[in-house]
mmCIF file of C-alpha atoms in Angstrom:
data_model
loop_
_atom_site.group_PDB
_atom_site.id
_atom_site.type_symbol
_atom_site.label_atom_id
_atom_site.label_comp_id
_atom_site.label_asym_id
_atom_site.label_seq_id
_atom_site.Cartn_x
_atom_site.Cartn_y
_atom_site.Cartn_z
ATOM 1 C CA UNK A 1 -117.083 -63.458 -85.040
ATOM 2 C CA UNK A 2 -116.813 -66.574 -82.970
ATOM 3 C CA UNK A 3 -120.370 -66.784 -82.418
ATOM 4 C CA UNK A 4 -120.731 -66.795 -86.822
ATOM 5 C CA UNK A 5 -118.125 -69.331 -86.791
ATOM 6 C CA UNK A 6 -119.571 -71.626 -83.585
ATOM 7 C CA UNK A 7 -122.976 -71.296 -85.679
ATOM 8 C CA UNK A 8 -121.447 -72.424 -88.699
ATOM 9 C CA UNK A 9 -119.909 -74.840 -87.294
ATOM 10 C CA UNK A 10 -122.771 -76.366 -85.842
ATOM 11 C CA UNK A 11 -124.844 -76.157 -88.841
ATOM 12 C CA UNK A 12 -122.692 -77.917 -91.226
ATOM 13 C CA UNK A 13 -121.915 -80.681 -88.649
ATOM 14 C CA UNK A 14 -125.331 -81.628 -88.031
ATOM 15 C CA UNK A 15 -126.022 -81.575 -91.812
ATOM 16 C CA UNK A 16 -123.159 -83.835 -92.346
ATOM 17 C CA UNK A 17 -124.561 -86.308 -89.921
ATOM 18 C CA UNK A 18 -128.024 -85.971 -91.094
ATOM 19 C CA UNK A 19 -126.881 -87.049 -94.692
ATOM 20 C CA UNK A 20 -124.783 -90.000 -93.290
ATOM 21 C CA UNK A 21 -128.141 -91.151 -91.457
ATOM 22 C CA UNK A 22 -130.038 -90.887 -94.446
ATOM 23 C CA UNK A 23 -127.435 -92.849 -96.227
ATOM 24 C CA UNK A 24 -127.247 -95.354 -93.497
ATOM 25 C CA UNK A 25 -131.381 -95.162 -93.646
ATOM 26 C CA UNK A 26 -130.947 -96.008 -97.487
ATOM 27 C CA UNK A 27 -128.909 -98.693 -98.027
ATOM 28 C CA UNK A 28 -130.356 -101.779 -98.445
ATOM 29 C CA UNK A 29 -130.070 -105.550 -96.950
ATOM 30 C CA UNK A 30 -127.713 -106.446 -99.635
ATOM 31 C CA UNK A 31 -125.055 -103.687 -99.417
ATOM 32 C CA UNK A 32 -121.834 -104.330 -98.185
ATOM 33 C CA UNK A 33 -120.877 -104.564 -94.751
ATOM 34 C CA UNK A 34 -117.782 -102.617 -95.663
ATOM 35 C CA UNK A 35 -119.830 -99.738 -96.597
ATOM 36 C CA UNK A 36 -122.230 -99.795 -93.855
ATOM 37 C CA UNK A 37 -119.060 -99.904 -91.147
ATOM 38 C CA UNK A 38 -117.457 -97.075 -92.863
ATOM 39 C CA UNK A 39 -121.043 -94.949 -92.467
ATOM 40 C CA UNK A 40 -121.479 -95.823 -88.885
ATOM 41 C CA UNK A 41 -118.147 -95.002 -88.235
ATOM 42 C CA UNK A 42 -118.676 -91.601 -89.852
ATOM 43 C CA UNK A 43 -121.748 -91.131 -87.937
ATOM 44 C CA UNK A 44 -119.814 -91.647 -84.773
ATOM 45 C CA UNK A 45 -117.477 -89.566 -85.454
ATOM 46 C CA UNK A 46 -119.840 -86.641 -86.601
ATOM 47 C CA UNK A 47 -121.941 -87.353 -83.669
ATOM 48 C CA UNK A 48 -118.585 -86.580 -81.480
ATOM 49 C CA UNK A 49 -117.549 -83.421 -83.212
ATOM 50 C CA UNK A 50 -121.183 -82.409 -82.600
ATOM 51 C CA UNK A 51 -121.187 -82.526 -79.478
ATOM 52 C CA UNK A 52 -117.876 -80.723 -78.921
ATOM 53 C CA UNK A 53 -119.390 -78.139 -81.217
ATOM 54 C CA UNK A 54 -122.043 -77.634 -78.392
ATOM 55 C CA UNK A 55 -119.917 -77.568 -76.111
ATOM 56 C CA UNK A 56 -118.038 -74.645 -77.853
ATOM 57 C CA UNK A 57 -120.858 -73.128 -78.077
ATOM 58 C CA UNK A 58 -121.691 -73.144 -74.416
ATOM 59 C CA UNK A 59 -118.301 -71.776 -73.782
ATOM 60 C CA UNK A 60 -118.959 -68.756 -76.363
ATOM 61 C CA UNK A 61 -122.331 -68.002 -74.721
ATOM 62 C CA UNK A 62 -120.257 -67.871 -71.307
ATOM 63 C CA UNK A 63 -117.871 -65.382 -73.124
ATOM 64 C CA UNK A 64 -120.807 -63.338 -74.189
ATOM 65 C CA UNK A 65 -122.610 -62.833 -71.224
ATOM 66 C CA UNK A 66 -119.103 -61.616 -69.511
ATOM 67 C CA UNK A 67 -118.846 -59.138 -72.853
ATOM 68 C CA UNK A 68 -122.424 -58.045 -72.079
ATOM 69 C CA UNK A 69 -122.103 -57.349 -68.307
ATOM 70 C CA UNK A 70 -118.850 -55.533 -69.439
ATOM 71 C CA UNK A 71 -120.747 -53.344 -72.162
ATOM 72 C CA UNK A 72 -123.460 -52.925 -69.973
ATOM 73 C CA UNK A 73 -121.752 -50.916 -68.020
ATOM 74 C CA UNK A 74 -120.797 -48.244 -70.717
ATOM 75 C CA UNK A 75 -123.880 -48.099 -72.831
ATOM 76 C CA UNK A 76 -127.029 -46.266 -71.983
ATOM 77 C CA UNK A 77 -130.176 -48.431 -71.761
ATOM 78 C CA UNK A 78 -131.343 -47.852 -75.228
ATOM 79 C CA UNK A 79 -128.194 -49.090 -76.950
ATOM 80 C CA UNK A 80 -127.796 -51.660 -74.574
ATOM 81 C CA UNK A 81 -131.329 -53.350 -75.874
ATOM 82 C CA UNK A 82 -129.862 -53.069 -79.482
ATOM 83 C CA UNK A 83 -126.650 -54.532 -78.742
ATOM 84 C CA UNK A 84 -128.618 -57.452 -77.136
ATOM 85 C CA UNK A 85 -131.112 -57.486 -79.616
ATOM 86 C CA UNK A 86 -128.490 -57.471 -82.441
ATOM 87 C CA UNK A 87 -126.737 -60.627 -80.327
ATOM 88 C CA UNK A 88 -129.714 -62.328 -80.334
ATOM 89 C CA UNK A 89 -130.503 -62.193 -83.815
ATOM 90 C CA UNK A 90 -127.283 -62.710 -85.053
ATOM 91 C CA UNK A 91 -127.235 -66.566 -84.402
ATOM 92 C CA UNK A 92 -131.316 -66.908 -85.535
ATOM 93 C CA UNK A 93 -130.134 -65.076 -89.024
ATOM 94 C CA UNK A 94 -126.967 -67.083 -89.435
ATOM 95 C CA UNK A 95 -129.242 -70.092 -89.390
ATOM 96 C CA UNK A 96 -131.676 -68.798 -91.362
ATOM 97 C CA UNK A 97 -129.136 -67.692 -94.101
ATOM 98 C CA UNK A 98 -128.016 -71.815 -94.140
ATOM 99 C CA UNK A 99 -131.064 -72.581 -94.657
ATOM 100 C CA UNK A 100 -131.595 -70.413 -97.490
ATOM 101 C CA UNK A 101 -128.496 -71.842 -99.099
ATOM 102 C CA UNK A 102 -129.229 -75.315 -99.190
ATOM 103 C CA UNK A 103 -132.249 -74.686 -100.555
ATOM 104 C CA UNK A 104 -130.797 -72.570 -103.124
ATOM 105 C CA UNK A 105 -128.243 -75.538 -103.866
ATOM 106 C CA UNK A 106 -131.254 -78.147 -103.768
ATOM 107 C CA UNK A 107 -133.406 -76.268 -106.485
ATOM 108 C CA UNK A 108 -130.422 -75.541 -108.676
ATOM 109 C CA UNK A 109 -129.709 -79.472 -108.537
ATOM 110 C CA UNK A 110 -133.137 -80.413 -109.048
ATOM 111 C CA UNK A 111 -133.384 -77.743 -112.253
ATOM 112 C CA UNK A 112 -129.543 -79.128 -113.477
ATOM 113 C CA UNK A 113 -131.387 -82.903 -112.802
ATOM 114 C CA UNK A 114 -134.766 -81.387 -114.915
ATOM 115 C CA UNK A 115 -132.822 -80.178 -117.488
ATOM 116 C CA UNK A 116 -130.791 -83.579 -117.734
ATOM 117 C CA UNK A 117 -134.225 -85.856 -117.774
ATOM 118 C CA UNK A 118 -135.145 -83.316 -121.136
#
């Protein structure tokens, strides 16, 4: 569970900065230096909470391999290389089900957008 939420965590934090980038990217030499603190500033911060994220994440992976010595001591072999297969996985399909979602949420806004321009 904390590995779904550390994932999570990470995921939405580094999409959050990469949209405040891109908005710092976009603005333009005439936009207000009011608005252009207030993104850096939320870049900073994001950049911050990202990197505490990793570091949580470090921690969790330190929790897990003291979990698997632990389990490897009552499982056979064979269940052993699912349970670490299944660990293994977990993270790669939490990122990949993200992933899915914004895209999901990007085509439905570019169909709503479609629809609009009609």
């Amino acid at each position: 569970g904390d590995l779904d939420k550390v994932v999570n965590l990470l995921l939405s934090l580094s999409g959050r900065l990469a949209r405040v980038e891109s908005a710092l990217g976009s603005l333009g030499p005439h936009a207000a230096a009011e608005d252009k603190m207030a993104l850096q500033e939320k870049q900073r911060l994001l950049a911050a909470q990202l990197e505490d994220a990793k570091e949580l994440k470090e921690h969790v992976g330190r929790r897990e391999e003291v979990v698997g010595a632990m389990v490897a001591r009552y499982l056979p072999a064979e269940h052993l290389q699912d349970y670490q297969h299944f660990i293994k996985m977990k993270s790669a399909l939490i990122t990949e089900q993200r992933e899915l979602d914004e895209k999901i949420k990007l085509g439905q806004e570019q169909l709503r957008c479609l629809r609009e321009s009609l």
